Amino acid sequence: MLEKCLRLEADGVTWGPYRGKPIIRDISLSVKTGDRLAIIGPNGAGKSTLLRCLYRGIRPQQGLVRLDGTDLWSIGPREAARRIAVVLQETPGDFPFSVRDVVMMGRIPHRKGMARWSEEDHAATAAALLRLDLKHLALRQFASLSGGEKQRVLIARALAQEPELIILDEPTNHLDIRHQLEILALLKGLGLTIITTLHDINLAADFATHVAVLDSGRLSGHGLPAEVLTAERISSAFRVEASRQVAGDASHRFSFSLR
Ligand SMILES: Nc1ncnc2c1ncn2[C@@H]1O[C@H](COP(=O)(O)OP(=O)(O)OP(=O)(O)O)[C@@H](O)[C@H]1O
C-alpha cells in the first residue's frame, strides 16, 4: 500500500451546477506520494466541491483530474475506489451496522462480484481495526459510538480499502480539541498520501506538508504552508484581520480579529 507511487493532478478544474455559475474555477494543483494537502478557505469557498472533483464524485465541466497521468473519468469508478478512499462527514449512523461491518465495507471495491469476503478482506479489516485501536469496539453498533470513535471507524474503513490516497472532508468536525489533535496525529502517523479540508488554519499549518487556499471558488495559493499561509492571504480570503507569529520551533500560529 505504501510503496506505490502516486500523482494526482487537477488541471484547470471548473465545476458549477447545471445552468448555474461555476462554484470552483480553473483549479490546478497536484499531490504526490506522501504529501498531506490541506485545503482551507471560508464557508462556501468551494472546498467540498473541489474534493468531489478530486475523488471522482462529480465530473469537472472544464479541466481534468488525472491519476498518474490518466483522466480519472477514464479509469472507472471501481478502480478509482480501489485507489482513492473517501471519508466524508455524512456517516452511516442510522443503519444497524456493527463497527466491523462498517470497516469491512472498505473492501467492497476489492470484492469479486457477489463472492464471499476473502481471507484478504478479513485480514485487511482486522489490520485496520487494530491500527485504529478499535478491536474492542468491533461488535458495537456504529450508531452507538461517540463522534471521535465514529471518525476513527471511518478512517479504519478507508484503511481497509488499502488505497493509495485518502481524501477527507473536515475530519475534525464535531470533535473537541483533544480529539482533533488525536485524529490529525493519527492521520499523520499513517504515512499515507492525504488530501483533507480543514477549517482550523493553525491545525492545517501543523498537519499539512502542502496547503491550498480557496477564495470564492478560486485558488489563491498552493504550496508549502510557510510560503502560502501569509497574514495577507488569510486576511483577504477570510475577511478578517489575521496576524502570524512564528513560534520557537519555527511553527506558525495565527490569531484573528474582525476588521
Ligand atoms: N450541487 C450544487 N448545486 C448548487 N449549489 C451548490 C451545489 N454544491 C455546492 N453548492 C454551493 O456552492 C457553494 C460552495 O459549496 P461547498 O460545499 O463546496 O463549500 P465549502 O467551502 O466546502 O463550504 P463549508 O466550509 O461551509 O463546508 C455553496 O454556496 C453551496 O451552497
PDB file of C-alpha atoms and ligand atoms in Angstrom:
ATOM      1  CA  MET A   1       0.000   0.000   0.000  1.00  0.00           C
ATOM      2  CA  LEU A   2       2.702   2.486   0.946  1.00  0.00           C
ATOM      3  CA  GLU A   3       5.258   1.615  -1.711  1.00  0.00           C
ATOM      4  CA  LYS A   4       3.165   2.582  -4.743  1.00  0.00           C
ATOM      5  CA  CYS A   5       3.891   5.937  -6.342  1.00  0.00           C
ATOM      6  CA  LEU A   6       1.011   8.257  -6.916  1.00  0.00           C
ATOM      7  CA  ARG A   7       0.438  11.556  -8.653  1.00  0.00           C
ATOM      8  CA  LEU A   8      -2.968  13.228  -8.552  1.00  0.00           C
ATOM      9  CA  GLU A   9      -3.265  16.415 -10.562  1.00  0.00           C
ATOM     10  CA  ALA A  10      -6.095  18.856 -11.045  1.00  0.00           C
ATOM     11  CA  ASP A  11      -5.598  20.857 -14.200  1.00  0.00           C
ATOM     12  CA  GLY A  12      -7.857  23.858 -14.770  1.00  0.00           C
ATOM     13  CA  VAL A  13     -10.798  22.239 -12.944  1.00  0.00           C
ATOM     14  CA  THR A  14     -14.062  24.178 -13.127  1.00  0.00           C
ATOM     15  CA  TRP A  15     -17.462  22.980 -11.910  1.00  0.00           C
ATOM     16  CA  GLY A  16     -20.866  24.528 -11.231  1.00  0.00           C
ATOM     17  CA  PRO A  17     -24.463  23.305 -11.084  1.00  0.00           C
ATOM     18  CA  TYR A  18     -26.433  22.933 -14.305  1.00  0.00           C
ATOM     19  CA  ARG A  19     -27.202  26.406 -15.665  1.00  0.00           C
ATOM     20  CA  GLY A  20     -25.594  27.946 -12.576  1.00  0.00           C
ATOM     21  CA  LYS A  21     -22.422  29.924 -12.122  1.00  0.00           C
ATOM     22  CA  PRO A  22     -19.220  27.934 -11.510  1.00  0.00           C
ATOM     23  CA  ILE A  23     -18.574  27.187  -7.840  1.00  0.00           C
ATOM     24  CA  ILE A  24     -14.911  26.399  -8.432  1.00  0.00           C
ATOM     25  CA  ARG A  25     -12.939  27.868 -11.309  1.00  0.00           C
ATOM     26  CA  ASP A  26      -9.696  26.928 -13.009  1.00  0.00           C
ATOM     27  CA  ILE A  27      -8.187  24.986 -10.102  1.00  0.00           C
ATOM     28  CA  SER A  28      -4.768  23.466 -10.734  1.00  0.00           C
ATOM     29  CA  LEU A  29      -2.884  21.613  -8.044  1.00  0.00           C
ATOM     30  CA  SER A  30      -1.013  18.372  -7.550  1.00  0.00           C
ATOM     31  CA  VAL A  31      -0.365  15.792  -4.870  1.00  0.00           C
ATOM     32  CA  LYS A  32       2.238  13.048  -4.887  1.00  0.00           C
ATOM     33  CA  THR A  33       3.094  10.072  -2.691  1.00  0.00           C
ATOM     34  CA  GLY A  34       3.482  11.048   0.963  1.00  0.00           C
ATOM     35  CA  ASP A  35       2.057  14.566   0.610  1.00  0.00           C
ATOM     36  CA  ARG A  36      -0.565  15.794   3.035  1.00  0.00           C
ATOM     37  CA  LEU A  37      -2.534  18.554   1.356  1.00  0.00           C
ATOM     38  CA  ALA A  38      -4.885  20.680   3.486  1.00  0.00           C
ATOM     39  CA  ILE A  39      -7.498  22.666   1.573  1.00  0.00           C
ATOM     40  CA  ILE A  40      -8.616  25.682   3.552  1.00  0.00           C
ATOM     41  CA  GLY A  41     -10.967  28.563   2.863  1.00  0.00           C
ATOM     42  CA  PRO A  42     -14.065  30.252   4.244  1.00  0.00           C
ATOM     43  CA  ASN A  43     -17.535  28.687   4.296  1.00  0.00           C
ATOM     44  CA  GLY A  44     -18.891  28.329   0.812  1.00  0.00           C
ATOM     45  CA  ALA A  45     -15.488  28.796  -0.872  1.00  0.00           C
ATOM     46  CA  GLY A  46     -15.938  25.506  -2.733  1.00  0.00           C
ATOM     47  CA  LYS A  47     -13.716  23.139  -0.716  1.00  0.00           C
ATOM     48  CA  SER A  48     -16.127  20.176  -0.669  1.00  0.00           C
ATOM     49  CA  THR A  49     -16.948  20.749  -4.332  1.00  0.00           C
ATOM     50  CA  LEU A  50     -13.252  20.587  -5.195  1.00  0.00           C
ATOM     51  CA  LEU A  51     -12.874  17.381  -3.150  1.00  0.00           C
ATOM     52  CA  ARG A  52     -15.788  15.832  -5.074  1.00  0.00           C
ATOM     53  CA  CYS A  53     -13.969  16.534  -8.320  1.00  0.00           C
ATOM     54  CA  LEU A  54     -10.762  15.035  -6.905  1.00  0.00           C
ATOM     55  CA  TYR A  55     -12.362  11.735  -5.838  1.00  0.00           C
ATOM     56  CA  ARG A  56     -14.480  11.317  -8.978  1.00  0.00           C
ATOM     57  CA  GLY A  57     -17.720  12.261  -7.232  1.00  0.00           C
ATOM     58  CA  ILE A  58     -18.521  14.904  -9.862  1.00  0.00           C
ATOM     59  CA  ARG A  59     -17.048  15.400 -13.296  1.00  0.00           C
ATOM     60  CA  PRO A  60     -15.350  18.745 -13.967  1.00  0.00           C
ATOM     61  CA  GLN A  61     -17.120  20.811 -16.609  1.00  0.00           C
ATOM     62  CA  GLN A  62     -13.750  22.092 -17.713  1.00  0.00           C
ATOM     63  CA  GLY A  63     -10.298  20.791 -16.960  1.00  0.00           C
ATOM     64  CA  LEU A  64      -9.200  17.341 -15.886  1.00  0.00           C
ATOM     65  CA  VAL A  65      -8.262  15.402 -12.783  1.00  0.00           C
ATOM     66  CA  ARG A  66      -5.505  12.930 -13.585  1.00  0.00           C
ATOM     67  CA  LEU A  67      -4.334   9.953 -11.579  1.00  0.00           C
ATOM     68  CA  ASP A  68      -0.797   9.056 -12.622  1.00  0.00           C
ATOM     69  CA  GLY A  69      -1.386  10.902 -15.862  1.00  0.00           C
ATOM     70  CA  THR A  70      -4.737   9.231 -16.706  1.00  0.00           C
ATOM     71  CA  ASP A  71      -8.062  11.077 -16.648  1.00  0.00           C
ATOM     72  CA  LEU A  72      -9.893   9.925 -13.513  1.00  0.00           C
ATOM     73  CA  TRP A  73     -13.089   9.575 -15.603  1.00  0.00           C
ATOM     74  CA  SER A  74     -11.474   7.107 -17.972  1.00  0.00           C
ATOM     75  CA  ILE A  75     -10.437   4.614 -15.291  1.00  0.00           C
ATOM     76  CA  GLY A  76     -13.906   3.687 -13.992  1.00  0.00           C
ATOM     77  CA  PRO A  77     -15.465   4.015 -10.540  1.00  0.00           C
ATOM     78  CA  ARG A  78     -14.282   0.652  -9.233  1.00  0.00           C
ATOM     79  CA  GLU A  79     -10.619   1.206  -9.933  1.00  0.00           C
ATOM     80  CA  ALA A  80     -10.907   4.781  -8.628  1.00  0.00           C
ATOM     81  CA  ALA A  81     -12.417   3.370  -5.410  1.00  0.00           C
ATOM     82  CA  ARG A  82      -9.597   0.849  -5.080  1.00  0.00           C
ATOM     83  CA  ARG A  83      -7.049   3.636  -5.299  1.00  0.00           C
ATOM     84  CA  ILE A  84      -8.796   6.522  -3.524  1.00  0.00           C
ATOM     85  CA  ALA A  85     -10.622   6.190  -0.198  1.00  0.00           C
ATOM     86  CA  VAL A  86     -13.022   8.926   0.851  1.00  0.00           C
ATOM     87  CA  VAL A  87     -14.020   9.897   4.388  1.00  0.00           C
ATOM     88  CA  LEU A  88     -16.995  12.244   4.297  1.00  0.00           C
ATOM     89  CA  GLN A  89     -18.917  13.996   7.016  1.00  0.00           C
ATOM     90  CA  GLU A  90     -22.095  12.036   6.402  1.00  0.00           C
ATOM     91  CA  THR A  91     -21.953   8.777   8.333  1.00  0.00           C
ATOM     92  CA  PRO A  92     -23.987   5.591   8.104  1.00  0.00           C
ATOM     93  CA  GLY A  93     -25.278   6.345  11.603  1.00  0.00           C
ATOM     94  CA  ASP A  94     -28.898   5.402  11.010  1.00  0.00           C
ATOM     95  CA  PHE A  95     -28.180   1.866   9.828  1.00  0.00           C
ATOM     96  CA  PRO A  96     -27.800  -1.117  12.157  1.00  0.00           C
ATOM     97  CA  PHE A  97     -24.188  -1.914  11.259  1.00  0.00           C
ATOM     98  CA  SER A  98     -21.514  -3.051  13.660  1.00  0.00           C
ATOM     99  CA  VAL A  99     -18.127  -1.373  13.680  1.00  0.00           C
ATOM    100  CA  ARG A 100     -16.646  -4.422  11.949  1.00  0.00           C
ATOM    101  CA  ASP A 101     -19.363  -4.266   9.225  1.00  0.00           C
ATOM    102  CA  VAL A 102     -18.597  -0.603   8.562  1.00  0.00           C
ATOM    103  CA  VAL A 103     -14.835  -1.230   8.323  1.00  0.00           C
ATOM    104  CA  MET A 104     -15.458  -4.269   6.099  1.00  0.00           C
ATOM    105  CA  MET A 105     -17.334  -2.003   3.645  1.00  0.00           C
ATOM    106  CA  GLY A 106     -13.927  -0.626   2.729  1.00  0.00           C
ATOM    107  CA  ARG A 107     -13.284  -3.967   0.992  1.00  0.00           C
ATOM    108  CA  ILE A 108     -16.222  -3.640  -1.430  1.00  0.00           C
ATOM    109  CA  PRO A 109     -14.106  -2.237  -4.310  1.00  0.00           C
ATOM    110  CA  HIS A 110     -11.824  -5.302  -3.992  1.00  0.00           C
ATOM    111  CA  ARG A 111     -14.621  -7.862  -3.909  1.00  0.00           C
ATOM    112  CA  LYS A 112     -15.233 -10.032  -6.956  1.00  0.00           C
ATOM    113  CA  GLY A 113     -18.938  -9.849  -7.826  1.00  0.00           C
ATOM    114  CA  MET A 114     -21.117 -11.272  -5.053  1.00  0.00           C
ATOM    115  CA  ALA A 115     -18.335 -13.529  -3.781  1.00  0.00           C
ATOM    116  CA  ARG A 116     -17.959 -14.058  -0.040  1.00  0.00           C
ATOM    117  CA  TRP A 117     -15.390 -11.988   1.776  1.00  0.00           C
ATOM    118  CA  SER A 118     -11.938 -13.390   1.062  1.00  0.00           C
ATOM    119  CA  GLU A 119      -9.140 -14.057   3.518  1.00  0.00           C
ATOM    120  CA  GLU A 120      -7.504 -10.821   2.356  1.00  0.00           C
ATOM    121  CA  ASP A 121     -10.722  -8.934   3.107  1.00  0.00           C
ATOM    122  CA  HIS A 122     -10.842 -10.313   6.648  1.00  0.00           C
ATOM    123  CA  ALA A 123      -7.124  -9.683   7.163  1.00  0.00           C
ATOM    124  CA  ALA A 124      -7.304  -6.081   5.895  1.00  0.00           C
ATOM    125  CA  THR A 125     -10.341  -5.408   8.120  1.00  0.00           C
ATOM    126  CA  ALA A 126      -8.634  -6.897  11.187  1.00  0.00           C
ATOM    127  CA  ALA A 127      -5.459  -4.902  10.487  1.00  0.00           C
ATOM    128  CA  ALA A 128      -7.416  -1.656  10.125  1.00  0.00           C
ATOM    129  CA  LEU A 129      -9.335  -2.293  13.375  1.00  0.00           C
ATOM    130  CA  LEU A 130      -6.049  -2.975  15.148  1.00  0.00           C
ATOM    131  CA  ARG A 131      -4.292   0.068  13.714  1.00  0.00           C
ATOM    132  CA  LEU A 132      -7.065   2.412  14.792  1.00  0.00           C
ATOM    133  CA  ASP A 133      -7.293   0.768  18.224  1.00  0.00           C
ATOM    134  CA  LEU A 134     -10.879  -0.380  17.576  1.00  0.00           C
ATOM    135  CA  LYS A 135     -10.683  -4.111  18.231  1.00  0.00           C
ATOM    136  CA  HIS A 136     -12.576  -3.824  21.497  1.00  0.00           C
ATOM    137  CA  LEU A 137     -15.388  -1.969  19.705  1.00  0.00           C
ATOM    138  CA  ALA A 138     -15.646  -4.322  16.705  1.00  0.00           C
ATOM    139  CA  LEU A 139     -19.064  -5.723  17.655  1.00  0.00           C
ATOM    140  CA  ARG A 140     -20.573  -2.455  18.881  1.00  0.00           C
ATOM    141  CA  GLN A 141     -23.270  -0.767  16.800  1.00  0.00           C
ATOM    142  CA  PHE A 142     -21.686   2.062  14.828  1.00  0.00           C
ATOM    143  CA  ALA A 143     -24.604   4.352  15.733  1.00  0.00           C
ATOM    144  CA  SER A 144     -23.846   3.969  19.453  1.00  0.00           C
ATOM    145  CA  LEU A 145     -20.311   5.381  19.209  1.00  0.00           C
ATOM    146  CA  SER A 146     -19.123   8.855  20.161  1.00  0.00           C
ATOM    147  CA  GLY A 147     -18.179  11.335  17.427  1.00  0.00           C
ATOM    148  CA  GLY A 148     -14.465  10.686  17.909  1.00  0.00           C
ATOM    149  CA  GLU A 149     -14.919   6.902  17.819  1.00  0.00           C
ATOM    150  CA  LYS A 150     -17.061   7.154  14.675  1.00  0.00           C
ATOM    151  CA  GLN A 151     -14.386   9.199  12.982  1.00  0.00           C
ATOM    152  CA  ARG A 152     -11.791   6.528  13.832  1.00  0.00           C
ATOM    153  CA  VAL A 153     -14.066   3.822  12.389  1.00  0.00           C
ATOM    154  CA  LEU A 154     -14.493   5.750   9.129  1.00  0.00           C
ATOM    155  CA  ILE A 155     -10.730   6.170   8.875  1.00  0.00           C
ATOM    156  CA  ALA A 156     -10.339   2.427   9.576  1.00  0.00           C
ATOM    157  CA  ARG A 157     -12.795   1.734   6.732  1.00  0.00           C
ATOM    158  CA  ALA A 158     -10.633   3.896   4.464  1.00  0.00           C
ATOM    159  CA  LEU A 159      -7.516   1.969   5.549  1.00  0.00           C
ATOM    160  CA  ALA A 160      -9.208  -1.404   4.962  1.00  0.00           C
ATOM    161  CA  GLN A 161      -9.718  -0.201   1.409  1.00  0.00           C
ATOM    162  CA  GLU A 162      -5.892  -0.211   1.074  1.00  0.00           C
ATOM    163  CA  PRO A 163      -5.917   2.954  -1.008  1.00  0.00           C
ATOM    164  CA  GLU A 164      -3.009   4.958  -2.329  1.00  0.00           C
ATOM    165  CA  LEU A 165      -4.732   8.197  -1.341  1.00  0.00           C
ATOM    166  CA  ILE A 166      -7.226   9.162   1.365  1.00  0.00           C
ATOM    167  CA  ILE A 167      -9.479  12.178   0.814  1.00  0.00           C
ATOM    168  CA  LEU A 168     -11.253  13.551   3.887  1.00  0.00           C
ATOM    169  CA  ASP A 169     -13.842  16.298   4.271  1.00  0.00           C
ATOM    170  CA  GLU A 170     -13.444  18.080   7.599  1.00  0.00           C
ATOM    171  CA  PRO A 171     -12.267  15.077   9.664  1.00  0.00           C
ATOM    172  CA  THR A 172     -12.105  17.211  12.821  1.00  0.00           C
ATOM    173  CA  ASN A 173     -15.694  18.489  12.632  1.00  0.00           C
ATOM    174  CA  HIS A 174     -17.679  17.995  15.852  1.00  0.00           C
ATOM    175  CA  LEU A 175     -14.564  16.894  17.744  1.00  0.00           C
ATOM    176  CA  ASP A 176     -13.199  18.565  20.863  1.00  0.00           C
ATOM    177  CA  ILE A 177      -9.674  19.939  20.673  1.00  0.00           C
ATOM    178  CA  ARG A 178      -8.051  16.812  22.142  1.00  0.00           C
ATOM    179  CA  HIS A 179      -9.831  14.562  19.636  1.00  0.00           C
ATOM    180  CA  GLN A 180      -8.996  16.969  16.805  1.00  0.00           C
ATOM    181  CA  LEU A 181      -5.307  16.725  17.715  1.00  0.00           C
ATOM    182  CA  GLU A 182      -5.559  12.944  18.120  1.00  0.00           C
ATOM    183  CA  ILE A 183      -7.232  12.399  14.740  1.00  0.00           C
ATOM    184  CA  LEU A 184      -4.706  14.587  12.932  1.00  0.00           C
ATOM    185  CA  ALA A 185      -1.755  12.920  14.721  1.00  0.00           C
ATOM    186  CA  LEU A 186      -3.201   9.548  13.804  1.00  0.00           C
ATOM    187  CA  LEU A 187      -3.624  10.528  10.147  1.00  0.00           C
ATOM    188  CA  LYS A 188      -0.096  11.927  10.093  1.00  0.00           C
ATOM    189  CA  GLY A 189       1.237   8.689  11.613  1.00  0.00           C
ATOM    190  CA  LEU A 190      -0.323   6.558   8.862  1.00  0.00           C
ATOM    191  CA  GLY A 191       2.309   7.773   6.414  1.00  0.00           C
ATOM    192  CA  LEU A 192      -0.299   7.836   3.621  1.00  0.00           C
ATOM    193  CA  THR A 193      -0.953  10.427   0.952  1.00  0.00           C
ATOM    194  CA  ILE A 194      -3.795  12.601   2.198  1.00  0.00           C
ATOM    195  CA  ILE A 195      -5.991  15.405   0.907  1.00  0.00           C
ATOM    196  CA  THR A 196      -8.243  16.963   3.507  1.00  0.00           C
ATOM    197  CA  THR A 197     -10.296  20.065   4.047  1.00  0.00           C
ATOM    198  CA  LEU A 198      -9.701  21.715   7.411  1.00  0.00           C
ATOM    199  CA  HIS A 199     -11.321  24.761   8.965  1.00  0.00           C
ATOM    200  CA  ASP A 200      -8.672  25.419  11.584  1.00  0.00           C
ATOM    201  CA  ILE A 201      -5.745  27.214   9.950  1.00  0.00           C
ATOM    202  CA  ASN A 202      -3.383  26.546  12.855  1.00  0.00           C
ATOM    203  CA  LEU A 203      -4.139  22.823  12.769  1.00  0.00           C
ATOM    204  CA  ALA A 204      -3.715  22.840   8.985  1.00  0.00           C
ATOM    205  CA  ALA A 205      -0.310  24.534   9.295  1.00  0.00           C
ATOM    206  CA  ASP A 206       0.829  21.853  11.761  1.00  0.00           C
ATOM    207  CA  PHE A 207      -0.622  18.918   9.865  1.00  0.00           C
ATOM    208  CA  ALA A 208      -0.025  19.574   6.208  1.00  0.00           C
ATOM    209  CA  THR A 209       3.056  19.304   4.030  1.00  0.00           C
ATOM    210  CA  HIS A 210       1.199  21.479   1.494  1.00  0.00           C
ATOM    211  CA  VAL A 211      -1.798  23.780   1.666  1.00  0.00           C
ATOM    212  CA  ALA A 212      -4.239  25.141  -0.883  1.00  0.00           C
ATOM    213  CA  VAL A 213      -6.252  28.261  -0.066  1.00  0.00           C
ATOM    214  CA  LEU A 214      -9.620  28.595  -1.798  1.00  0.00           C
ATOM    215  CA  ASP A 215     -11.215  32.007  -2.000  1.00  0.00           C
ATOM    216  CA  SER A 216     -14.614  32.359  -3.731  1.00  0.00           C
ATOM    217  CA  GLY A 217     -14.016  29.261  -5.821  1.00  0.00           C
ATOM    218  CA  ARG A 218     -10.543  30.235  -6.962  1.00  0.00           C
ATOM    219  CA  LEU A 219      -7.182  29.067  -5.743  1.00  0.00           C
ATOM    220  CA  SER A 220      -5.451  31.980  -4.073  1.00  0.00           C
ATOM    221  CA  GLY A 221      -2.356  29.954  -3.147  1.00  0.00           C
ATOM    222  CA  HIS A 222      -0.952  26.428  -3.233  1.00  0.00           C
ATOM    223  CA  GLY A 223       2.357  25.195  -1.882  1.00  0.00           C
ATOM    224  CA  LEU A 224       4.344  24.966   1.336  1.00  0.00           C
ATOM    225  CA  PRO A 225       2.468  26.179   4.440  1.00  0.00           C
ATOM    226  CA  ALA A 226       5.195  28.660   5.438  1.00  0.00           C
ATOM    227  CA  GLU A 227       5.035  30.274   1.997  1.00  0.00           C
ATOM    228  CA  VAL A 228       1.297  30.112   1.328  1.00  0.00           C
ATOM    229  CA  LEU A 229      -0.144  30.904   4.756  1.00  0.00           C
ATOM    230  CA  THR A 230       0.697  34.590   4.851  1.00  0.00           C
ATOM    231  CA  ALA A 231      -1.265  37.016   7.028  1.00  0.00           C
ATOM    232  CA  GLU A 232      -2.269  38.968   3.896  1.00  0.00           C
ATOM    233  CA  ARG A 233      -3.663  35.923   2.067  1.00  0.00           C
ATOM    234  CA  ILE A 234      -5.555  34.659   5.132  1.00  0.00           C
ATOM    235  CA  SER A 235      -6.932  38.140   5.902  1.00  0.00           C
ATOM    236  CA  SER A 236      -8.123  38.538   2.343  1.00  0.00           C
ATOM    237  CA  ALA A 237      -9.653  35.043   1.972  1.00  0.00           C
ATOM    238  CA  PHE A 238     -11.436  35.011   5.346  1.00  0.00           C
ATOM    239  CA  ARG A 239     -12.261  38.741   5.510  1.00  0.00           C
ATOM    240  CA  VAL A 240     -10.665  39.101   8.956  1.00  0.00           C
ATOM    241  CA  GLU A 241      -7.595  40.730  10.420  1.00  0.00           C
ATOM    242  CA  ALA A 242      -5.041  37.906  10.674  1.00  0.00           C
ATOM    243  CA  SER A 243      -1.584  38.097  12.182  1.00  0.00           C
ATOM    244  CA  ARG A 244       1.034  35.386  12.074  1.00  0.00           C
ATOM    245  CA  GLN A 245       3.555  34.604  14.786  1.00  0.00           C
ATOM    246  CA  VAL A 246       6.467  32.248  14.330  1.00  0.00           C
ATOM    247  CA  ALA A 247       6.978  30.056  17.418  1.00  0.00           C
ATOM    248  CA  GLY A 248      10.359  28.913  18.772  1.00  0.00           C
ATOM    249  CA  ASP A 249      10.049  25.608  16.899  1.00  0.00           C
ATOM    250  CA  ALA A 250       9.537  27.589  13.647  1.00  0.00           C
ATOM    251  CA  SER A 251       5.840  26.597  13.515  1.00  0.00           C
ATOM    252  CA  HIS A 252       3.305  29.260  12.614  1.00  0.00           C
ATOM    253  CA  ARG A 253       0.428  30.492  14.739  1.00  0.00           C
ATOM    254  CA  PHE A 254      -2.330  32.753  13.548  1.00  0.00           C
ATOM    255  CA  SER A 255      -4.514  34.999  15.638  1.00  0.00           C
ATOM    256  CA  PHE A 256      -7.586  36.680  14.290  1.00  0.00           C
ATOM    257  CA  SER A 257      -9.898  39.610  14.889  1.00  0.00           C
ATOM    258  CA  LEU A 258     -12.773  41.174  12.991  1.00  0.00           C
ATOM    259  CA  ARG A 259     -11.833  44.039  10.708  1.00  0.00           C
TER     260      ARG A 259
HETATM  261  N1  LIG B   1     -24.903  20.820  -6.410  1.00  0.00           N
HETATM  262  C1  LIG B   1     -24.942  22.110  -6.076  1.00  0.00           C
HETATM  263  N2  LIG B   1     -25.871  22.921  -6.613  1.00  0.00           N
HETATM  264  C2  LIG B   1     -25.932  24.229  -6.289  1.00  0.00           C
HETATM  265  N3  LIG B   1     -25.085  24.825  -5.439  1.00  0.00           N
HETATM  266  C3  LIG B   1     -24.145  24.065  -4.871  1.00  0.00           C
HETATM  267  C4  LIG B   1     -24.010  22.682  -5.153  1.00  0.00           C
HETATM  268  N4  LIG B   1     -22.965  22.191  -4.435  1.00  0.00           N
HETATM  269  C5  LIG B   1     -22.487  23.229  -3.730  1.00  0.00           C
HETATM  270  N5  LIG B   1     -23.187  24.354  -3.974  1.00  0.00           N
HETATM  271  C6  LIG B   1     -22.953  25.683  -3.406  1.00  0.00           C
HETATM  272  O1  LIG B   1     -21.603  26.011  -3.696  1.00  0.00           O
HETATM  273  C7  LIG B   1     -21.024  26.743  -2.627  1.00  0.00           C
HETATM  274  C8  LIG B   1     -19.765  26.031  -2.186  1.00  0.00           C
HETATM  275  O2  LIG B   1     -20.126  24.812  -1.530  1.00  0.00           O
HETATM  276  P1  LIG B   1     -19.059  23.863  -0.872  1.00  0.00           P
HETATM  277  O3  LIG B   1     -19.804  22.877  -0.035  1.00  0.00           O
HETATM  278  O4  LIG B   1     -18.152  23.341  -1.913  1.00  0.00           O
HETATM  279  O5  LIG B   1     -18.255  24.902   0.032  1.00  0.00           O
HETATM  280  P2  LIG B   1     -17.274  24.645   1.259  1.00  0.00           P
HETATM  281  O6  LIG B   1     -16.092  25.537   1.050  1.00  0.00           O
HETATM  282  O7  LIG B   1     -16.996  23.187   1.415  1.00  0.00           O
HETATM  283  O8  LIG B   1     -18.162  25.203   2.444  1.00  0.00           O
HETATM  284  P3  LIG B   1     -18.172  24.853   4.016  1.00  0.00           P
HETATM  285  O9  LIG B   1     -16.866  25.334   4.579  1.00  0.00           O
HETATM  286  O10 LIG B   1     -19.308  25.689   4.525  1.00  0.00           O
HETATM  287  O11 LIG B   1     -18.397  23.377   4.173  1.00  0.00           O
HETATM  288  C9  LIG B   1     -22.087  26.849  -1.554  1.00  0.00           C
HETATM  289  O12 LIG B   1     -22.701  28.112  -1.676  1.00  0.00           O
HETATM  290  C10 LIG B   1     -23.060  25.728  -1.895  1.00  0.00           C
HETATM  291  O13 LIG B   1     -24.377  26.014  -1.494  1.00  0.00           O
END
